[in-house]
Coordinates of C-alpha atoms in Angstrom, one line a residue:
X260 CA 98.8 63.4 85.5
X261 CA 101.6 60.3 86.2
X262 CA 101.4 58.9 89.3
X263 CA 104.2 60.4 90.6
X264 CA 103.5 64.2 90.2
X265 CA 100.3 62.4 91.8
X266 CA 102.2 61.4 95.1
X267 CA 104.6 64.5 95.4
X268 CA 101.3 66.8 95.4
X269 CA 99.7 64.5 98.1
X270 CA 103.0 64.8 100.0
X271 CA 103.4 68.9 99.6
X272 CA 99.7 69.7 100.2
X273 CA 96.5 69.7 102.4
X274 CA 95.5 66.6 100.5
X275 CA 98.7 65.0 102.2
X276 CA 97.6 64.9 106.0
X277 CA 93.9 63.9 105.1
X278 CA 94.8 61.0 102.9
X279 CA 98.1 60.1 104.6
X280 CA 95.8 60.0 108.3
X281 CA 93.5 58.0 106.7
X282 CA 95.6 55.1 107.2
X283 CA 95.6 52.9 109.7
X284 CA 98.2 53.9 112.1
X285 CA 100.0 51.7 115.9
X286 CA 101.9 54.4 117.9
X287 CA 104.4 52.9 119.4
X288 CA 103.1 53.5 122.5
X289 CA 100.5 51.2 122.0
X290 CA 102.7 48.1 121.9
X291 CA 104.6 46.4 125.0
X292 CA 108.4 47.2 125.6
X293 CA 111.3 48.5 127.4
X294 CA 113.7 49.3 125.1
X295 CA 112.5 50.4 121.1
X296 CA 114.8 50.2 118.7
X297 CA 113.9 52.4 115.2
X298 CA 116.1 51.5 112.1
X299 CA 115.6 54.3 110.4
X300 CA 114.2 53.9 106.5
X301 CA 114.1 49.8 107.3
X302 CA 111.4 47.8 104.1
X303 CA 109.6 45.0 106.0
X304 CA 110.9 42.7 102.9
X305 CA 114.1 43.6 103.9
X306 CA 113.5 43.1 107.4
X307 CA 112.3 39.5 106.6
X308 CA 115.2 38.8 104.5
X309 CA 117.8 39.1 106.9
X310 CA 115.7 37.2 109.4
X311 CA 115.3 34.5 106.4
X312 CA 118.8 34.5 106.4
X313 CA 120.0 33.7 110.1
X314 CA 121.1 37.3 111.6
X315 CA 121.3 36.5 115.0
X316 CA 119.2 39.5 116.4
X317 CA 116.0 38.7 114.7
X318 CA 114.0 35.5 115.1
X319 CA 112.8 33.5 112.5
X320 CA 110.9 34.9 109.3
X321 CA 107.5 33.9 111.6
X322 CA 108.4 36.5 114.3
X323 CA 108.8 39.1 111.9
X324 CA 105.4 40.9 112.6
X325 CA 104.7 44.6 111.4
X326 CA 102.5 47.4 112.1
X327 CA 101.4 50.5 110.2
X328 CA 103.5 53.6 111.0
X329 CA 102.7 56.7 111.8
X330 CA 104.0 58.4 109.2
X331 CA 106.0 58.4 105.9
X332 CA 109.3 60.3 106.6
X333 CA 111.3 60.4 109.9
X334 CA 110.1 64.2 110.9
X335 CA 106.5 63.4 110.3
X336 CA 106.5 59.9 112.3
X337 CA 108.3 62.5 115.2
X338 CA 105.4 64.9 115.0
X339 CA 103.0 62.5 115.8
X340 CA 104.5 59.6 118.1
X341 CA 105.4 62.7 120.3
X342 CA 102.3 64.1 120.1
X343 CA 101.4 66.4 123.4
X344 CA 99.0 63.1 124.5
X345 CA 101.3 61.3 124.8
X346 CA 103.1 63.3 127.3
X347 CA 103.1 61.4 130.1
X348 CA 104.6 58.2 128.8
X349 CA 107.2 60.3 127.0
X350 CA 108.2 61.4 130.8
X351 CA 109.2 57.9 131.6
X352 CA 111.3 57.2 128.4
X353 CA 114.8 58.1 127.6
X354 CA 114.9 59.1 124.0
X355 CA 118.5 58.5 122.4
X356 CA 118.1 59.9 118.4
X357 CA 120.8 59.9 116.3
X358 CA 118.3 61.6 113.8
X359 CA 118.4 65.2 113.3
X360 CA 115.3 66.1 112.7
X361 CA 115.0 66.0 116.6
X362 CA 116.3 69.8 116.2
X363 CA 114.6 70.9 113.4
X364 CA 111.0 72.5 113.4
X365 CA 110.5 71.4 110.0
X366 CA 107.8 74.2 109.0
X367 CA 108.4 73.0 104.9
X368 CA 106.8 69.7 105.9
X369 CA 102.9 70.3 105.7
X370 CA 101.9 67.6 107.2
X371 CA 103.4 68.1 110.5
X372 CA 101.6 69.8 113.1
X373 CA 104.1 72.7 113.7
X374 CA 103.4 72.1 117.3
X375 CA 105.7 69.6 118.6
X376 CA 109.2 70.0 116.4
X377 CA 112.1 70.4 117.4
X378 CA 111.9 68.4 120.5
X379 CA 112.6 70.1 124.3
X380 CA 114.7 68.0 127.1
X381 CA 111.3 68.9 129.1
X382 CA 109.5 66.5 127.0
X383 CA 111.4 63.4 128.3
X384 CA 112.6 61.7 130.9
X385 CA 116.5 61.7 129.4
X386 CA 116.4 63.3 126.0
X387 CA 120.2 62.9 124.8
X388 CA 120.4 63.7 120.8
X389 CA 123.8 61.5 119.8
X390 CA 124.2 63.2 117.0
X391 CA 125.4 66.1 118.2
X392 CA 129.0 64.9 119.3
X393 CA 129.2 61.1 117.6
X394 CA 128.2 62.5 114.1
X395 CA 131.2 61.7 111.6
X396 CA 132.5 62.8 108.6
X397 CA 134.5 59.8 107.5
X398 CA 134.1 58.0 104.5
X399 CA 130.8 58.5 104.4
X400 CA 128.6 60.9 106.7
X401 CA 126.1 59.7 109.3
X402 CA 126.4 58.7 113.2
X403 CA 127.5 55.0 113.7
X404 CA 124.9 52.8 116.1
X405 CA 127.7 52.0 118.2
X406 CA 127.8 55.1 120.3
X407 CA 123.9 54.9 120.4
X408 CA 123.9 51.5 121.6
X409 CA 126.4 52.3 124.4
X410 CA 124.2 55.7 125.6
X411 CA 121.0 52.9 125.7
X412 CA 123.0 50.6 127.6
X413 CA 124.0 53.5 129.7
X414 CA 120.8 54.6 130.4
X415 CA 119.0 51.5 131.1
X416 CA 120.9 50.1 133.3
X417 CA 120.7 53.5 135.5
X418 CA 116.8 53.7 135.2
X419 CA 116.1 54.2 138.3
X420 CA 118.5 56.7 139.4
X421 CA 117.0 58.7 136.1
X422 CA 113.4 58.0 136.7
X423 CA 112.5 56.4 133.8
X424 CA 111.5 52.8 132.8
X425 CA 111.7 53.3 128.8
X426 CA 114.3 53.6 126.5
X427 CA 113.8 54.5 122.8
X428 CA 116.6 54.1 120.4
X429 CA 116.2 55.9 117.4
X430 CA 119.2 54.3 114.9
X431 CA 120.5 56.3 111.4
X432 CA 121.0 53.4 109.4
X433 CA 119.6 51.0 107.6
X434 CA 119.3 55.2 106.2
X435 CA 121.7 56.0 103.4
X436 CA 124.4 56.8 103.2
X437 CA 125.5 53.5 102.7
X438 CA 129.0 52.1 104.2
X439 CA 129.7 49.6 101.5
X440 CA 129.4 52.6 98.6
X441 CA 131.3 56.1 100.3
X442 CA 132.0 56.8 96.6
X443 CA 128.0 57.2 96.0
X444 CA 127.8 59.6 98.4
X445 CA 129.2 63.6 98.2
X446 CA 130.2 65.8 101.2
X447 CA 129.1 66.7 105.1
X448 CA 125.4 67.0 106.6
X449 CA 124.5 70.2 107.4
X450 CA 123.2 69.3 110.6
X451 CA 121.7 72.5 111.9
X452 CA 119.5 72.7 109.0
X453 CA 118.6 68.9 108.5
X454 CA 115.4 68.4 106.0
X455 CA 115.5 72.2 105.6
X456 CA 115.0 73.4 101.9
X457 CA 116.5 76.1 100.2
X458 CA 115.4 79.1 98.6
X459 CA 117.5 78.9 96.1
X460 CA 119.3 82.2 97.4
X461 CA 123.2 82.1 97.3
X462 CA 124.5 81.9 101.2
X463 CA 127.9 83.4 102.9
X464 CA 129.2 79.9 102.8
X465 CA 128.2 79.4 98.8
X466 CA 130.1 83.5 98.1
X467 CA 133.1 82.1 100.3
X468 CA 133.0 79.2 98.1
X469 CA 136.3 79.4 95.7
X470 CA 136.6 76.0 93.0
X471 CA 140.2 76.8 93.0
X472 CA 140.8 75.1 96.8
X473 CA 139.2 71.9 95.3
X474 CA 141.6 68.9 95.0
X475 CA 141.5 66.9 91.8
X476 CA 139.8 64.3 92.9
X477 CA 137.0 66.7 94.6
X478 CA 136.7 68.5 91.3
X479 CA 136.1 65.4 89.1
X480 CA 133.4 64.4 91.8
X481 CA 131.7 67.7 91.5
X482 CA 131.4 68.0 87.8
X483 CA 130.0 64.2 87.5
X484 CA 127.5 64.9 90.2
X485 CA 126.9 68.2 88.6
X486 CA 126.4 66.7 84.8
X487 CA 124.3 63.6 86.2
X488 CA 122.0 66.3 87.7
X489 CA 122.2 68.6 84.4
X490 CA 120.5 65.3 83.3
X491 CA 118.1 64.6 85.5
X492 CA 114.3 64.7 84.0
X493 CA 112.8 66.4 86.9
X494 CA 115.5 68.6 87.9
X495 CA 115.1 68.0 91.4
X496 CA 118.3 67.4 93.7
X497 CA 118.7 63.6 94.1
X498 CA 122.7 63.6 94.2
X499 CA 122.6 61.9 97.5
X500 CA 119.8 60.1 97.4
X501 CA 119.9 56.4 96.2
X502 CA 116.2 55.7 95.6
X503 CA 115.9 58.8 93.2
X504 CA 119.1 57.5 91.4
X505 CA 118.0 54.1 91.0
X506 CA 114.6 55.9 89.6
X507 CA 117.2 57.5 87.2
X508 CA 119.2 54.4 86.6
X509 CA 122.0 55.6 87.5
X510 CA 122.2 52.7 90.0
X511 CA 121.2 49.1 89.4
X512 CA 118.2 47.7 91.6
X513 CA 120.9 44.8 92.9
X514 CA 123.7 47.1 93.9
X515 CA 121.5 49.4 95.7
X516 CA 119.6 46.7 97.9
X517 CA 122.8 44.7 98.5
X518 CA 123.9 48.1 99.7
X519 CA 120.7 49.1 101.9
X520 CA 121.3 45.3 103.3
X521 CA 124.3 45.5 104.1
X522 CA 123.3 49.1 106.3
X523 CA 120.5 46.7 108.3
X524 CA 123.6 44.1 108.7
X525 CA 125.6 47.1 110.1
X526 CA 122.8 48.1 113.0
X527 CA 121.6 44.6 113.6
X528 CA 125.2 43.5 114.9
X529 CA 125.1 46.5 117.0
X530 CA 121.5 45.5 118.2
X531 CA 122.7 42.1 119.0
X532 CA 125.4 43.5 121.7
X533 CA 122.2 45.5 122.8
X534 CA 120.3 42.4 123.5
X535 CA 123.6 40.6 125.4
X536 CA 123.5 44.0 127.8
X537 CA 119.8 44.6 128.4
X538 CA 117.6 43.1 130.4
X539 CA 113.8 43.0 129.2
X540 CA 112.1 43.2 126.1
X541 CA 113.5 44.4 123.4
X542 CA 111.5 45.9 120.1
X543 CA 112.7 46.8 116.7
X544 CA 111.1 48.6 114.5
X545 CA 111.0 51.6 112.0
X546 CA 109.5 55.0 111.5
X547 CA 109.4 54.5 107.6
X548 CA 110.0 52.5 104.4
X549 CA 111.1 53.2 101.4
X550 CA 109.5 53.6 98.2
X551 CA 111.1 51.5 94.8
X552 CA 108.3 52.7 92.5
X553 CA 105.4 51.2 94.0
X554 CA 102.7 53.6 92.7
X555 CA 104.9 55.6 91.2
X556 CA 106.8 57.0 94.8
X557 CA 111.0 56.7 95.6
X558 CA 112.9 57.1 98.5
X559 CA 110.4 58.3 101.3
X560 CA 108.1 61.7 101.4
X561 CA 106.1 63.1 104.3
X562 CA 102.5 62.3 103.8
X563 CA 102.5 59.3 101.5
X564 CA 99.9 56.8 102.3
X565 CA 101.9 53.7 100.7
X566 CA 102.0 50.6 102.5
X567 CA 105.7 50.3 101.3
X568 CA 106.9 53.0 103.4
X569 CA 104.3 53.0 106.0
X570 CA 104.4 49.1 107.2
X571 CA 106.8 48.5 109.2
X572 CA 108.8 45.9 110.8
X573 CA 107.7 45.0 114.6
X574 CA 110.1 42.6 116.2
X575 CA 110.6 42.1 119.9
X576 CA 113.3 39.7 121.6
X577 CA 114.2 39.2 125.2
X578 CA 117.4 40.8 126.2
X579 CA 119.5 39.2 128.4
X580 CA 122.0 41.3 130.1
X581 CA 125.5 39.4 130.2
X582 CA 127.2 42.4 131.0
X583 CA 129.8 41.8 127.7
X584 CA 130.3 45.9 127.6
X585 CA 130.6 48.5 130.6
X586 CA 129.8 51.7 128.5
X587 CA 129.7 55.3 130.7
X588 CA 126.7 57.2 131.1
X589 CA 127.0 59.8 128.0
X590 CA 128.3 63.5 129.1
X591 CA 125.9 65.8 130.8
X592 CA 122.7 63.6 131.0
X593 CA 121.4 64.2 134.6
X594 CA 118.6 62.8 136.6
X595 CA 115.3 64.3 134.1
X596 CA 117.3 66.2 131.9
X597 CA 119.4 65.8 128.3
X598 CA 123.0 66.0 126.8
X599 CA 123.9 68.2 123.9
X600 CA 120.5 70.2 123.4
X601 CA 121.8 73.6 125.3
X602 CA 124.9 74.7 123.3
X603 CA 122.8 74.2 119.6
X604 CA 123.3 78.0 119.2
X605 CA 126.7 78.1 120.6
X606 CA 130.2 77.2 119.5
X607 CA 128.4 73.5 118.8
X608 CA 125.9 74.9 116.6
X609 CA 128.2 77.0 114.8
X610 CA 130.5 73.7 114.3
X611 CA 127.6 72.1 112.5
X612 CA 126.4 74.8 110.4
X613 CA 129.4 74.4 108.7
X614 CA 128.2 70.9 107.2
X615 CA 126.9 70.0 103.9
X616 CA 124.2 67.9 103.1
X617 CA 125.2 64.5 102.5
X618 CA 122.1 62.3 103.2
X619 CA 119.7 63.6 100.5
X620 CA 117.6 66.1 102.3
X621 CA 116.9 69.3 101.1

């Protein structure tokens, strides 16, 4: 057995929650700060590069520290740093998430608990999910960290009136898709069923489905992302996922990094406006690596006990607030309450079950 079919059966099984809790583990809780950033999918190495380089939101290569996460893949590292014991910290934090798997209950992921997915505006302080009305559909689809910055900026600086004295920021990027390669990347998320995997059953959308209403250009994308998968060796679905076509070689290991780079680049900037509008300390960290082959794993699955997707960055700057932006308080977030989580099953959730997958989730 390779090492590979090795890891995905640790990740799909029982095995996977023993062996994946068996390592060492910091909550993020148990570190000092007022405002956490999480970069989604962000390597330590590539953490350190950019600090290596200059990027004025990090300090220098020394300050880089890390810690081990608590998990391997951004639902799992939900499930447990929101664990019902931790409860009453969570009551005092505002959690901004532009992640979707805040909605999701996730029941295909073993080693979640089952008990804690999708998230409730009762377990925080200010639960505002971003995603839900700053999600685009541009060149490539994702949520920008500009509107989560502004909702954290928001937030802290009405702490008080809110009742809470933590903010966590929970980023998209450095997560694919990329912005520097929209042509590597193919349709819409379907939000409302994030992470979700299909049963290979045809649905209404896939019968109303007619090749015909394709333009050109869509058509020619479908058939090459269609023939590269009729090629794949495993057969799995890895369209939109970078790691798995690197794996393939589809992608070269320099085009792909310069890419993923350039994604931390794109959130760091928007960190460093948070720092110039924030006062206290600021952390940043991640809920997960990703895997380039080391024992045998890509990209990042739930339960994998690999210290290249399970340590971390842990950074933390002093914020200084110079007051260089005035954003408003995001739409509907009241004193102990949330924005955006009531109308999932309504004319919102309908909106969004109308996306496809882009991001390399199934």
């Amino acid at each position: 057995m390779d090492l590979e079919t090795v890891s995905e059966r640790i990740a799909t099984g029982r095995i996977g929650r023993a062996v994946s809790r068996l390592v060492p583990a910091t909550p993020i809780w148990e570190r000092e700060w007022d405002v956490c950033c999480v970069l989604d999918g962000c390597r330590l190495d590539l953490m350190r590069e950019l600090s290596a380089a200059g990027h004025d939101a990090l300090p220098d290569p020394d300050g880089v520290d890390s810690l081990w996460s608590v998990g391997s893949q951004s639902a799992e590292w939900m499930d447990r740093t929101f664990a019902p014991r931790y409860r009453e910290k969570m009551a005092r934090t505002a959690y901004v998430t532009g992640n979707p798997f805040s909605s999701q209950p996730c029941e295909h992921i073993t080693v979640t608990s089952g008990d804690v997915l999708p998230l409730e505006a009762d377990d925080f302080g200010v639960f505002h999910e971003a995603w839900r009305d700053e999600w685009v559909d541009d060149d490539i689809s994702t949520i920008p960290p500009a509107p989560l910055t502004d909702a954290a900026i928001a937030i802290w600086r009405r702490r008080e009136e809110l009742g809470i004295d933590r903010v966590l920021v929970h980023y998209m990027q450095p997560h694919a898709p990329f912005r520097s390669e929209p042509g590597w990347f193919f349709g819409s998320a379907d939000i409302e069923h994030w992470g979700q995997f299909t049963d290979g059953e045809s649905s209404a959308a896939d019968d109303d489905f007619d090749p015909d209403d394709l333009s050109p250009a869509e058509r020619e994308a479908l058939e090459a992302l269609a023939e590269a998968e009729a090629e794949s060796d495993d057969g799995t679905d890895s369209m939109n996922d970078p790691w798995m076509r690197l794996r393939d070689g589809d992608f070269s290991f320099d085009a792909v990094w310069a890419a993923y780079r350039d994604n931390l680049e794109w959130v760091l900037d928007d960190v460093s406006r948070l720092l110039a509008n924030c006062d206290g300390r600021v952390a940043m960290t991640s809920d997960h690596g990703n895997g380039l082959g080391e024992f045998g794993v890509w990209s990042h699955p739930p339960g994998t006990p690999v210290p290249a997707l399970r340590r971390v960055p842990w950074v933390v700057r002093d914020g200084q607030d110079r007051e260089t932006c005035d954003p408003a308080l995001p739409a509907g977030i009241r004193e102990g309450g949330a924005s955006g989580a009531d109308d999932a099953d309504g004319e919102e959730g309908a909106a969004i079950e109308s996306r496809l997958e882009a991001l390399g989730y199934r």
